[in-house]
Coordinates of C-alpha atoms and ligand atoms in Angstrom, one line a residue:
M1 CA 88.3 61.1 -262.1
L2 CA 89.6 57.4 -260.8
P3 CA 87.8 54.9 -262.7
E4 CA 85.3 52.8 -260.6
A5 CA 86.3 49.1 -262.1
S6 CA 85.7 46.8 -259.2
T7 CA 82.4 45.8 -256.9
L8 CA 84.0 47.4 -254.2
A9 CA 85.0 50.6 -255.8
P10 CA 81.4 52.5 -255.5
H11 CA 81.1 51.4 -251.6
I12 CA 84.2 52.9 -250.9
D13 CA 83.6 56.3 -252.9
H14 CA 80.0 56.2 -251.4
L15 CA 81.9 56.3 -247.8
L16 CA 84.5 59.1 -248.8
L17 CA 81.5 61.5 -250.0
L18 CA 79.8 60.6 -246.9
L19 CA 82.6 61.5 -244.7
V20 CA 83.5 64.7 -246.8
G21 CA 79.5 65.7 -246.8
L22 CA 79.5 65.2 -243.2
S23 CA 82.8 67.4 -242.5
A24 CA 81.3 70.0 -244.5
V25 CA 78.2 70.3 -242.8
I26 CA 80.1 70.3 -239.6
I27 CA 82.5 73.0 -240.6
C28 CA 79.7 75.2 -242.2
V29 CA 78.1 74.9 -238.5
V30 CA 81.2 75.7 -236.4
S31 CA 81.9 78.7 -238.7
V32 CA 78.5 80.2 -238.5
L33 CA 78.8 80.0 -234.9
I34 CA 82.2 81.5 -234.3
F35 CA 81.8 84.3 -237.0
G36 CA 78.2 85.0 -235.3
F37 CA 79.4 85.0 -231.8
A38 CA 82.4 87.0 -232.7
I39 CA 80.2 89.6 -234.3
R40 CA 77.5 89.5 -231.7
Y41 CA 79.8 89.8 -228.3
R42 CA 82.3 92.0 -230.1
R43 CA 83.6 94.7 -227.8
G44 CA 81.3 97.6 -227.1
S45 CA 78.3 95.5 -228.8
K46 CA 74.9 95.9 -226.4
A47 CA 74.4 91.8 -226.4
R48 CA 73.5 90.3 -222.9
R49 CA 76.2 88.9 -221.2
G50 CA 76.6 87.2 -217.7
R51 CA 75.3 83.8 -216.7
L52 CA 73.2 81.3 -219.0
P53 CA 69.9 80.0 -217.7
D54 CA 70.2 76.7 -216.3
W55 CA 68.3 74.7 -219.0
I56 CA 70.5 76.0 -222.0
A57 CA 73.7 75.1 -219.8
R58 CA 72.2 71.7 -219.1
D59 CA 70.0 70.6 -221.9
V60 CA 71.7 71.9 -225.0
E61 CA 75.0 70.7 -223.9
L62 CA 73.6 67.1 -223.4
G63 CA 71.7 67.3 -226.6
W64 CA 74.6 68.0 -228.7
T65 CA 77.0 65.6 -226.9
A66 CA 74.4 63.0 -227.6
A67 CA 74.0 63.8 -230.8
T68 CA 77.7 63.6 -231.8
L69 CA 78.4 60.5 -230.2
F70 CA 75.6 59.0 -232.1
V71 CA 76.8 60.3 -235.5
A72 CA 80.3 58.9 -234.7
L73 CA 78.7 55.5 -233.8
F74 CA 76.8 55.2 -237.0
L75 CA 79.9 56.3 -238.9
F76 CA 81.9 53.5 -237.2
W77 CA 79.3 51.1 -237.8
F78 CA 78.8 52.1 -241.4
A79 CA 82.8 52.0 -242.4
A80 CA 83.5 48.8 -240.1
S81 CA 80.7 46.8 -241.6
M82 CA 81.9 47.8 -245.3
E83 CA 85.7 47.0 -244.2
T84 CA 85.1 43.6 -242.7
S85 CA 82.8 42.3 -245.9
Q86 CA 86.3 42.8 -247.8
Y87 CA 87.4 40.0 -245.8
E88 CA 84.8 38.0 -246.8
V89 CA 86.3 35.9 -250.0
P90 CA 83.5 34.6 -252.1
A91 CA 83.9 30.5 -252.0
D92 CA 84.0 30.6 -255.7
A93 CA 87.1 32.8 -256.1
M94 CA 89.8 32.0 -258.5
E95 CA 93.4 32.0 -256.7
V96 CA 96.3 33.7 -258.3
H97 CA 99.5 33.7 -256.4
V98 CA 101.7 37.1 -256.3
V99 CA 105.2 37.0 -255.0
A100 CA 106.8 40.4 -254.7
K101 CA 110.6 41.3 -255.1
Q102 CA 112.6 44.2 -255.4
W103 CA 111.4 45.6 -258.0
M104 CA 108.7 43.6 -259.6
W105 CA 105.4 41.8 -259.3
K106 CA 105.5 37.8 -259.9
I107 CA 102.3 36.5 -261.0
E108 CA 101.4 32.8 -260.7
H109 CA 98.1 31.6 -261.9
P110 CA 96.5 28.1 -261.2
N111 CA 96.7 26.9 -264.4
G112 CA 100.6 27.4 -264.2
Q113 CA 100.7 30.8 -266.6
R114 CA 103.0 33.0 -265.4
E115 CA 103.7 36.7 -265.7
I116 CA 105.6 39.8 -264.4
N117 CA 104.3 43.1 -263.7
A118 CA 101.0 42.1 -265.4
L119 CA 97.8 40.2 -264.1
H120 CA 95.2 38.9 -266.6
V121 CA 92.0 38.4 -265.3
P122 CA 88.2 38.0 -266.5
V123 CA 85.5 40.5 -265.8
G124 CA 83.2 39.5 -263.4
V125 CA 84.5 36.7 -261.8
P126 CA 86.1 37.1 -258.2
V127 CA 89.7 36.9 -258.1
R128 CA 91.5 36.0 -254.4
L129 CA 95.1 37.2 -254.5
V130 CA 97.5 35.1 -252.1
M131 CA 100.6 37.2 -251.4
T132 CA 104.0 37.0 -250.1
S133 CA 107.3 38.7 -250.6
Q134 CA 110.8 37.2 -251.2
D135 CA 112.6 40.3 -249.6
V136 CA 111.1 43.3 -247.9
I137 CA 107.6 44.7 -247.4
H138 CA 105.7 45.9 -250.4
S139 CA 102.1 46.9 -250.9
F140 CA 99.7 45.8 -253.7
F141 CA 97.9 48.7 -254.7
V142 CA 95.2 48.9 -257.4
P143 CA 93.4 52.3 -257.1
A144 CA 90.7 51.6 -259.6
F145 CA 89.7 48.5 -257.6
R146 CA 90.2 50.4 -254.2
I147 CA 92.3 47.8 -253.0
K148 CA 95.6 48.0 -251.1
Q149 CA 97.1 45.0 -249.2
D150 CA 100.7 44.9 -247.7
V151 CA 102.8 41.9 -249.1
L152 CA 105.3 40.8 -246.2
P153 CA 108.4 38.5 -246.3
G154 CA 107.8 35.2 -244.5
R155 CA 104.1 35.6 -244.5
Y156 CA 100.8 35.0 -246.5
T157 CA 98.1 37.8 -246.8
E158 CA 95.2 38.1 -248.9
T159 CA 93.0 40.4 -250.7
W160 CA 90.2 40.1 -253.3
F161 CA 88.4 41.8 -256.0
N162 CA 85.8 41.5 -258.7
A163 CA 86.2 43.7 -261.7
T164 CA 83.4 45.1 -263.3
K165 CA 84.7 46.9 -266.5
P166 CA 87.3 45.7 -269.3
G167 CA 90.7 47.5 -269.5
T168 CA 93.9 47.9 -268.1
Y169 CA 94.3 49.4 -264.6
H170 CA 97.4 50.6 -262.9
L171 CA 99.1 48.4 -260.3
F172 CA 101.6 50.2 -258.0
C173 CA 103.9 49.1 -254.9
A174 CA 102.5 51.3 -252.1
E175 CA 105.2 50.4 -249.6
Y176 CA 108.6 52.4 -249.9
C177 CA 110.9 49.6 -250.7
G178 CA 114.4 50.6 -252.1
T179 CA 115.8 52.6 -255.0
D180 CA 113.4 51.4 -257.6
H181 CA 110.4 51.2 -255.7
S182 CA 108.7 54.0 -257.8
K183 CA 109.2 51.7 -260.9
M184 CA 107.6 48.8 -259.1
T185 CA 104.6 49.2 -261.1
G186 CA 102.3 46.9 -263.6
G187 CA 99.0 46.5 -265.1
I188 CA 95.8 44.6 -264.2
V189 CA 94.2 43.6 -267.5
V190 CA 90.6 42.7 -267.3
M191 CA 89.3 40.9 -270.2
P192 CA 85.9 39.9 -271.3
K193 CA 85.3 36.3 -270.3
Q194 CA 85.8 34.6 -273.8
D195 CA 89.2 36.6 -274.4
Y196 CA 90.4 35.5 -270.9
A197 CA 89.7 32.0 -271.7
R198 CA 91.9 32.3 -275.1
W199 CA 94.7 34.0 -273.5
S200 CA 94.7 31.5 -270.4
R201 CA 95.1 28.6 -273.3
G202 CA 97.9 30.4 -275.0
V203 CA 101.8 30.9 -274.4
N204 CA 101.7 28.3 -271.5
T205 CA 104.4 25.7 -271.6
H206 CA 104.9 24.8 -267.9
G207 CA 101.8 22.6 -266.9
T208 CA 99.7 23.4 -264.0
L209 CA 101.0 25.0 -260.9
A210 CA 100.2 21.8 -259.0
G211 CA 102.1 19.6 -261.6
Q212 CA 105.0 22.0 -261.6
G213 CA 105.1 21.5 -257.6
A214 CA 104.6 17.7 -258.1
R215 CA 108.2 17.7 -260.0
L216 CA 109.7 20.0 -257.6
F217 CA 108.4 17.8 -255.0
R218 CA 110.5 14.9 -256.5
Q219 CA 113.4 17.2 -257.3
L220 CA 114.1 18.7 -254.0
G221 CA 114.0 15.2 -252.3
C222 CA 110.7 15.5 -250.6
T223 CA 109.5 12.0 -251.5
G224 CA 113.1 10.4 -249.8
C225 CA 111.1 11.2 -246.5
H226 CA 107.7 11.6 -247.2
G227 CA 107.1 9.1 -250.2
E228 CA 105.4 5.5 -249.0
S229 CA 108.7 3.5 -249.3
A230 CA 110.6 6.5 -247.5
R231 CA 113.2 4.9 -244.7
V232 CA 112.9 8.0 -242.8
R233 CA 109.8 8.3 -240.4
A234 CA 107.9 11.3 -241.7
P235 CA 104.1 11.9 -241.9
S236 CA 102.4 11.2 -245.2
L237 CA 101.5 14.3 -246.8
A238 CA 98.3 12.9 -248.8
G239 CA 95.2 15.1 -248.4
I240 CA 96.9 17.0 -245.6
F241 CA 95.3 20.4 -246.4
G242 CA 92.4 21.7 -244.2
R243 CA 93.1 19.1 -241.5
K244 CA 93.8 19.8 -238.0
Q245 CA 97.3 18.4 -236.9
P246 CA 98.6 17.5 -233.3
M247 CA 101.8 19.4 -232.7
S248 CA 104.8 18.0 -230.4
D249 CA 103.7 20.6 -227.9
G250 CA 100.5 19.4 -227.2
G251 CA 98.5 21.9 -229.5
F252 CA 96.8 21.6 -232.7
K253 CA 97.6 23.4 -235.9
T254 CA 95.2 23.7 -238.9
V255 CA 97.0 23.0 -242.0
D256 CA 96.4 26.2 -244.3
E257 CA 99.1 28.0 -246.7
A258 CA 101.0 29.6 -243.7
Y259 CA 101.5 26.4 -242.3
L260 CA 102.5 24.6 -245.2
H261 CA 104.9 27.8 -246.1
D262 CA 106.7 27.5 -242.6
S263 CA 106.7 23.4 -242.5
I264 CA 108.9 23.7 -245.6
L265 CA 111.1 26.9 -244.8
R266 CA 111.0 26.7 -240.9
P267 CA 110.2 23.0 -239.9
Q268 CA 111.4 23.5 -236.3
K269 CA 108.7 25.9 -235.9
D270 CA 105.8 23.4 -235.7
V271 CA 107.1 20.0 -235.1
V272 CA 104.1 17.1 -235.7
A273 CA 103.4 14.9 -232.7
G274 CA 105.1 11.7 -232.9
Y275 CA 107.7 12.7 -235.2
K276 CA 111.6 13.6 -234.8
P277 CA 112.5 17.1 -236.0
V278 CA 114.8 15.8 -238.4
M279 CA 113.3 17.5 -241.7
P280 CA 115.8 20.2 -243.2
S281 CA 115.1 23.8 -243.7
Y282 CA 114.8 24.6 -247.5
Q283 CA 115.3 28.3 -246.9
G284 CA 117.7 29.3 -249.6
I285 CA 116.8 26.1 -251.7
A286 CA 113.3 26.6 -252.5
S287 CA 112.3 30.1 -253.6
E288 CA 109.1 31.7 -252.7
D289 CA 108.0 30.7 -256.2
D290 CA 108.8 27.1 -255.5
V291 CA 107.1 27.1 -252.1
V292 CA 103.8 28.5 -254.1
R293 CA 104.1 25.5 -256.3
L294 CA 104.4 23.0 -253.6
I295 CA 101.6 24.5 -251.8
A296 CA 99.5 24.0 -255.1
Y297 CA 100.8 20.2 -255.4
L298 CA 99.8 19.8 -251.6
K299 CA 96.5 21.2 -252.0
S300 CA 95.7 19.0 -255.0
P301 CA 93.3 15.9 -254.8
N302 CA 96.3 13.8 -255.2
G303 CA 99.0 16.0 -253.7
G304 CA 101.4 14.2 -251.6
A305 CA 100.4 10.9 -252.6
V306 CA 103.9 9.6 -254.0
E307 CA 104.9 5.8 -254.1
Ligands
HEC1 C1 114.9 14.3 -244.2 C2 113.5 13.9 -244.3 C3 112.5 15.0 -244.9 C4 112.6 15.5 -246.2 C5 113.7 15.4 -247.1 C6 111.5 16.3 -246.1 N1 110.8 16.2 -245.1 FE1 109.1 17.2 -244.5 N2 108.8 16.5 -242.7 C7 109.6 15.6 -242.2 C8 109.5 15.0 -241.1 C9 110.4 14.0 -239.8 C10 108.6 15.9 -240.4 C11 107.7 15.7 -239.3 C12 108.4 16.6 -238.4 C13 108.0 18.1 -238.4 O1 107.0 18.5 -238.3 O2 109.3 18.8 -238.5 C14 107.9 16.7 -241.8 C15 106.8 17.3 -241.8 C16 106.6 18.3 -242.9 C17 105.2 18.8 -243.2 C18 104.3 18.9 -241.7 C19 103.3 17.7 -242.0 C20 102.1 17.4 -241.2 O3 101.7 16.5 -241.2 O4 101.8 18.6 -240.7 C21 105.3 19.2 -244.4 C22 104.2 20.0 -245.1 C23 106.6 18.7 -244.9 N3 107.2 18.1 -244.1 C24 106.7 19.2 -246.4 C25 108.0 18.6 -247.1 C26 108.4 19.2 -248.2 C27 107.5 19.7 -249.2 C28 109.5 18.6 -248.6 C29 110.6 18.9 -249.7 C30 110.9 20.5 -250.3 C31 110.1 17.9 -247.3 N4 109.0 18.0 -246.4 C32 111.2 17.1 -247.0 C33 111.0 14.9 -243.1 C34 111.3 15.4 -244.1
CU2 CU1 107.8 47.4 -253.5

């Protein structure tokens, strides 16, 4: 049996069991009726044939149609409410970035730790995964957690889980993505909290993700335009995350991760009201990993506030 290693897993398994159970009951009833009628009304049998009494034709027909409708509606409600609850990420979730590429998973922790084809997480802590791809469509699939989410180029998708049992669980790519698709696997290492704390203090020489972003912000020349003393007129990026920005086409955009991603790689897509579309695209200059770092920096408390 597949291990149940997340808070979601038992719910999915109950749903599966319910669906299989119900299907089995329906199959039994239908089979009994088919065989029963086949025997009873076989050629030459003395069973009564001819018109059914009116009450059977009407009431029985109405009855089983209504009953099936209610069962179907109940199943829909039950499955849909579980599905939608999976979109409500707990507010205190730890955020981890995933960048997929042919053929590996690159993981970036908020404290700057990086991993490839492995993800270390503490047990009992909700983890929100913000994912994107550098090339083609991949899919992040952890059977033991019962989560599967497509990972798309040029877009951020997210999923979350709360691991319930320490151990190492398989990670698969579940969307055919080229020659070595079958080797695009990894391990989710769920650790007790103290072990995780020790792990996350070790091996990290890069500084926090936001710190790496701040360095990139200077290296890539963002400060040349977005800095306080810049000569080009560009909006200040201090405290920008979560704000509603007016756009030059008269609409508004909420500054979230996808907005920042596109502002950096496709600046002509949404131009801020009152500014000229002079920002160059960083497509091909900043990798998806760099963009993850820049976003972490712009989201941090003093992000974008560069003299
Ligand atoms: C040549 C000057 C220039 C450079 C270099 C530049 N930008 Fe911009 N940026 C602009 C201008 C002008 C705008 C406003 C017009 C627009 O939205 O395209 C802007 C808009 C933005 C926005 C949207 C801001 C908002 O208020 O909604 C973000 C985010 C951003 N830039 C990030 C960056 C990052 C990160 C870098 C470095 C990788 C960078 N920019 C480099 C000039 C620049
Ligand atoms: Cu893949």
